[in-house]
XYZ file of C-alpha atoms in Angstrom:
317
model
C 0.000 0.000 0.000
C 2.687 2.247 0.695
C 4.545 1.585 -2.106
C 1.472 2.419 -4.011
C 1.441 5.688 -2.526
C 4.908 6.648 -3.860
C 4.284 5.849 -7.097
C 1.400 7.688 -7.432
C 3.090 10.738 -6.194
C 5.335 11.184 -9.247
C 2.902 10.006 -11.756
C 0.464 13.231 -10.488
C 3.544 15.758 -10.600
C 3.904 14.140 -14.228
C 0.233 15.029 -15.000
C 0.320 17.991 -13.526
C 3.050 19.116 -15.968
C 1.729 17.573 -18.957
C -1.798 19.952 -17.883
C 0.875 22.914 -17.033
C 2.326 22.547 -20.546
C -0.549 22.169 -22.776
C -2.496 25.062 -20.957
C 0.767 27.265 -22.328
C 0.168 25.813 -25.708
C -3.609 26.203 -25.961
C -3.062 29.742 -24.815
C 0.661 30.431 -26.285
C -0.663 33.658 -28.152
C -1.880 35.171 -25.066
C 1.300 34.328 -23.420
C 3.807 36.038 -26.164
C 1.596 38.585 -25.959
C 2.051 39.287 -21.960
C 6.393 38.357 -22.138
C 7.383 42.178 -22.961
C 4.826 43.435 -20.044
C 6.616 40.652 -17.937
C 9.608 40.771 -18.987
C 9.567 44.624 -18.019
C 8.380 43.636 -14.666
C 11.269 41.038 -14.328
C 14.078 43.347 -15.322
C 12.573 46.796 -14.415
C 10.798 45.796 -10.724
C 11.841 42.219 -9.696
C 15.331 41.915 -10.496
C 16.617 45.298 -8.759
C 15.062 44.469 -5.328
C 17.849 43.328 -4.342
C 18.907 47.121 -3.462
C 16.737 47.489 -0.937
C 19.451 46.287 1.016
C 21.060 49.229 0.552
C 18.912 51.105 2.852
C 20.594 48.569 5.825
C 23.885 49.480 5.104
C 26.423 52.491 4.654
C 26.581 52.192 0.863
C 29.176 54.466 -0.829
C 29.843 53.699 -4.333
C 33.515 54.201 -4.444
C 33.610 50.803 -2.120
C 30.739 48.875 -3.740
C 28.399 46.664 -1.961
C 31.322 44.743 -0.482
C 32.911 47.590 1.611
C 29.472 48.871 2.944
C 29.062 48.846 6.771
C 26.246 47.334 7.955
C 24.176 50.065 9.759
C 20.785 48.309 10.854
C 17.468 50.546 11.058
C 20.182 53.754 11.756
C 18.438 55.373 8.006
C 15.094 54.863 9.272
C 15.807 56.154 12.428
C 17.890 59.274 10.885
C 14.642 59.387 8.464
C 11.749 59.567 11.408
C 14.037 62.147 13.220
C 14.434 64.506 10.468
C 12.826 67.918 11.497
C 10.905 67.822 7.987
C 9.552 64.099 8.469
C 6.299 64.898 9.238
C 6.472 68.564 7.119
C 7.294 65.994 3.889
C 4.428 63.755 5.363
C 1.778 66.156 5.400
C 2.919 67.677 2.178
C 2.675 64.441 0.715
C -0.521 63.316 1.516
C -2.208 66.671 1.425
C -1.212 66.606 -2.461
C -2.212 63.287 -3.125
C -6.122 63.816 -0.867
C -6.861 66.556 -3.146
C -5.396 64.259 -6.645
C -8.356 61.785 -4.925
C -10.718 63.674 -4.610
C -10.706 65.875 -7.249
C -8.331 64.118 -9.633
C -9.967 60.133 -9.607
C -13.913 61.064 -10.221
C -12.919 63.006 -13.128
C -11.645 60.289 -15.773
C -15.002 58.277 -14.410
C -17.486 61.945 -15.241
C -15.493 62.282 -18.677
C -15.995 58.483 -18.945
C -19.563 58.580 -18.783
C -20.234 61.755 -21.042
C -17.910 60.187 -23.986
C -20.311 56.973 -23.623
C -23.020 58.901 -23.944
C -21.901 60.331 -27.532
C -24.313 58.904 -30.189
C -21.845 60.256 -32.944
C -18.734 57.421 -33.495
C -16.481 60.299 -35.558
C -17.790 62.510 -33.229
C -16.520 60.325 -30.265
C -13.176 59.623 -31.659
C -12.199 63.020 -31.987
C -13.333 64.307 -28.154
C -10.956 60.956 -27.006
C -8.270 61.905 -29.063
C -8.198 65.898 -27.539
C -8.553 64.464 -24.087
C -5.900 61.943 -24.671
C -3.670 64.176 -26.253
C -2.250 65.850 -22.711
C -1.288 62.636 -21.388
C 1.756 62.901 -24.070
C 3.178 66.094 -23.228
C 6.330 66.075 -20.786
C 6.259 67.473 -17.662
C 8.571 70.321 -18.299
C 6.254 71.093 -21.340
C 3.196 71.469 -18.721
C 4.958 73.036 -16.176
C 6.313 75.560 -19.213
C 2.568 76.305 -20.419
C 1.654 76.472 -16.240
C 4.243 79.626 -16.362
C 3.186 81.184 -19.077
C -0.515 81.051 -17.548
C 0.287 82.163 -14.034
C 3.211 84.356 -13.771
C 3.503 87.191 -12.190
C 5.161 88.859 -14.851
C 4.202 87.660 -18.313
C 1.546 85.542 -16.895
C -1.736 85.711 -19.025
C -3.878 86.056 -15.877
C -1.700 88.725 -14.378
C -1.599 90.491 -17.439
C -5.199 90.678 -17.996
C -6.044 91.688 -14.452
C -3.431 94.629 -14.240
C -4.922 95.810 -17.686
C -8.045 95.823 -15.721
C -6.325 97.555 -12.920
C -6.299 94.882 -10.832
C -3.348 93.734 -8.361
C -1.185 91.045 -9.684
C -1.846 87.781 -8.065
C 1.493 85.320 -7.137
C 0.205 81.963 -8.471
C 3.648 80.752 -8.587
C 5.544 81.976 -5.238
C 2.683 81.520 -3.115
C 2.354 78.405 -0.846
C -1.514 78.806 -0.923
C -1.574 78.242 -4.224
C 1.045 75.273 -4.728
C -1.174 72.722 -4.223
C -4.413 74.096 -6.114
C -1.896 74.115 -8.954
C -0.473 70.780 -8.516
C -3.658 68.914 -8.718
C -4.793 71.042 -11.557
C -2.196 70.264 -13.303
C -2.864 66.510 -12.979
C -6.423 66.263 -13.484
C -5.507 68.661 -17.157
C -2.638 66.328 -18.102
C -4.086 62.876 -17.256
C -7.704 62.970 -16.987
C -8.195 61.578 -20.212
C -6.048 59.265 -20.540
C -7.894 57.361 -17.365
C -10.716 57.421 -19.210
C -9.551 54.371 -21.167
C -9.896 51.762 -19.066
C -13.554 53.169 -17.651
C -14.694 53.101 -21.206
C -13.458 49.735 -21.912
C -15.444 48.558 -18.839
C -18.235 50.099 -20.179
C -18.026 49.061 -23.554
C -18.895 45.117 -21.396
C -22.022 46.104 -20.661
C -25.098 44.124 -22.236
C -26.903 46.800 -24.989
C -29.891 44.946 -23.910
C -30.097 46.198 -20.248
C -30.428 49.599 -21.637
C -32.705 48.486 -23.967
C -34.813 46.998 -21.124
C -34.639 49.920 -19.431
C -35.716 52.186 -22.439
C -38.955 50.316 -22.427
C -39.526 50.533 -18.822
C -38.807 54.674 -19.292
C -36.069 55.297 -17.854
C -34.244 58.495 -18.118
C -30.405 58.782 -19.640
C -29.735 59.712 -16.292
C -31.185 56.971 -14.777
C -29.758 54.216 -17.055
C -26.137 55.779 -16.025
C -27.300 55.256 -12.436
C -28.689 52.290 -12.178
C -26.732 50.287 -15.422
C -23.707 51.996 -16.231
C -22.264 53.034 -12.820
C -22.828 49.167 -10.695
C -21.283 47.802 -14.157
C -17.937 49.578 -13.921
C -18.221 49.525 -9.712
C -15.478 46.411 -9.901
C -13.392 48.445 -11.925
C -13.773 51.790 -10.227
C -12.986 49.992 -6.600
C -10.040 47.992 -7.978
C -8.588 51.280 -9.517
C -9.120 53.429 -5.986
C -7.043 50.180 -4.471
C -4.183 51.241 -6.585
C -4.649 54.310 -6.159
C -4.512 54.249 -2.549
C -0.884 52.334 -3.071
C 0.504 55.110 -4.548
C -0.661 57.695 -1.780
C 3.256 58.214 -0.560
C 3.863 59.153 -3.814
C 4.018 62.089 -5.527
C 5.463 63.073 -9.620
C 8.956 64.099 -8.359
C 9.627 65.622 -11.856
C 5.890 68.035 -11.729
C 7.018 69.019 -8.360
C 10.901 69.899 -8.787
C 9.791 71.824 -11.854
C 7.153 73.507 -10.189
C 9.558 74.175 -7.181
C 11.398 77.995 -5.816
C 12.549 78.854 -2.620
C 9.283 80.591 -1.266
C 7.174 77.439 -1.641
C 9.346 75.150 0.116
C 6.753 74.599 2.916
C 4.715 73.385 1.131
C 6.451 71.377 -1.902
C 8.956 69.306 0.229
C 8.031 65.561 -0.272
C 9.245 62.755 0.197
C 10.692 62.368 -3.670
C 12.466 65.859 -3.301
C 14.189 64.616 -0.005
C 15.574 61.804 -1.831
C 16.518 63.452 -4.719
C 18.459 66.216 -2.395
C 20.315 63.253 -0.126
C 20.149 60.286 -2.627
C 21.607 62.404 -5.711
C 23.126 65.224 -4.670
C 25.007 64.425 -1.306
C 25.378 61.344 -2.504
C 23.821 59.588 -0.089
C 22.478 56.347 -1.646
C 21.320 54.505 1.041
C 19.065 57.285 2.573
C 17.481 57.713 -0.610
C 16.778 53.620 -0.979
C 15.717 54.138 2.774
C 12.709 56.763 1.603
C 12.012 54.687 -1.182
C 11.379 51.482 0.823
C 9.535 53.668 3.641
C 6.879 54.636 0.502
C 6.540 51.245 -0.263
C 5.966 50.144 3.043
C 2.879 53.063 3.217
C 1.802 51.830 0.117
C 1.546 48.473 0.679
C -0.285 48.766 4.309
C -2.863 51.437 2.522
C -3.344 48.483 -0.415
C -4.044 45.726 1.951
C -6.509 47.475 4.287
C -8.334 49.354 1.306
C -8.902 45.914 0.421
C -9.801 44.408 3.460
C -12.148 47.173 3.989
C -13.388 46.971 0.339
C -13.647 42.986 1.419
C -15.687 43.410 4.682
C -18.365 45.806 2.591
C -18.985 43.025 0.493
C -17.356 43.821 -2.707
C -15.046 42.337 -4.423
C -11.060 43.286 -3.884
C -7.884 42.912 -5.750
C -7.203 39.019 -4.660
């Protein structure tokens, strides 16, 4: 009996293999089209993990990796003790509040509204304006920001002192920084998040609308009742992510946007590891900020989903 038993045990790793293998083969096309999007993840996200180390050690790259002094939590203890921890924490998540609330319903609204365009050509074009921002660089935005807000050559400013009007100081003013920040965003990538919320609506049975047509309902109330519980999976997954990447901020919109008399409010956690990473040449306190982002990230992820999981809907795993 117990030989039986061993036997068996190779002959099901055998089938399991042979199932393994022709599941790759039946769906081979799917999987050559997935290798550059994994081998990106591989090479670009897997494969230089290994440097998180570096945020446990005293890494100076004259020595290498093999002459660095192993320095415990003494980063993340330097890090939590810095008098602009919790100035670069606020900053931080202030930015990234007003990107959710202002910046995540948008792509959803401009969603909807494209959807509800009867004419295709029509369609097409709107998608391709809104899309169109998405490809411009940051210093391009930040350029055409400038131009806009100024104080001196500023469009704004020079249409209100032609009025007679005090100039305003969009740019050097902290009360402005973030207002500008988040406008910014929601200009340059609203539509391009409108992709994947169209695509989720593009699922949806024509015949639930039709059914609701004959019952009389409203365009408003199809949206409400059809549209908006159809992409609900999608929009939750999405706010998940979203909600990973709340320790983040676009290090290359705010150093653009960045000057002396807006420092209170535009020091993050990317510009303090740009500042001690790059230019003091301290690599291991900038690994050190990278993996304390992660870390936030990856606690918001899991109890987003957890909560998302105990209101009965469906999570990210």
């Amino acid at each position: 009996m117990a030989q039986s038993n061993v036997l068996s045990k190779p002959s099901k790793s055998v089938a399991a293999r042979s199932r393994l293998w022709n599941s790759i083969l039946q769906y081979k096309y799917m999987y050559l089209l997935a290798l550059p999007g994994i081998l990106y993840f591989l090479l670009f996200k897997f494969v230089p993990m290994w440097g998180l180390l570096l945020a446990f050690f005293e890494y100076n790259p004259y020595t290498g990796f093999a002459g660095a002094e192993w320095v415990g939590i003494k980063h993340f203890k330097e890090l939590f003790a810095d008098e602009n921890f919790y100035l670069m924490l606020r900053n931080t998540f202030a930015i990234n509040i007003f990107g959710l609330i202002l910046m995540f319903p948008l792509p959803i609204f401009l969603s909807l509204m494209l959807n509800e365009v009867r004419s295709e050509v029509f369609k097409k074009i709107n998608q391709s304006i809104v899309y169109l921002p998405h490809f411009l660089s940051w210093v391009v935005v930040v350029s055409m920001t400038f131009f806009i807000f100024s104080s001196e050559i500023g469009i704004i400013n020079k249409l209100l002192s032609d009025a007679g009007y005090e100039r305003i100081l969009f740019l050097s003013n902290p009360n402005y920084f973030w207002g500008l920040i988040t406008f910014q965003n929601m200009w340059k990538e609203a539509g391009w998040g409108t992709i994947i919320f169209l695509a989720a609506m593009a699922g949806v049975d024509p015949q639930r609308y039709e059914a609701a047509v004959v019952d009389g309902a409203s365009r408003f109330r199809q949206i409400w009742h059809i549209t908006l519980p159809a992409i609900r999976p999608t929009i939750i997954i999405l706010l998940i992510l979203r909600l990973g990447h709340m320790a983040d901020v676009g290090f290359e919109q705010v150093l653009l946007m960045l000057n002396p008399l807006v420092m209170s409010v535009a020091e993050v956690f990317d510009t303090y590891a740009y500042t001690h990473g790059i230019l003091k040449g301290q690599i291991s306190v900038g690994v050190t900020v990278g993996m304390f982002k992660g870390l936030v990230g990856l606690v918001l992820v899991l109890a987003s989903n957890y909560t998302v999981k105990k209101m009965g809907q469906d999570g990210i795993y």
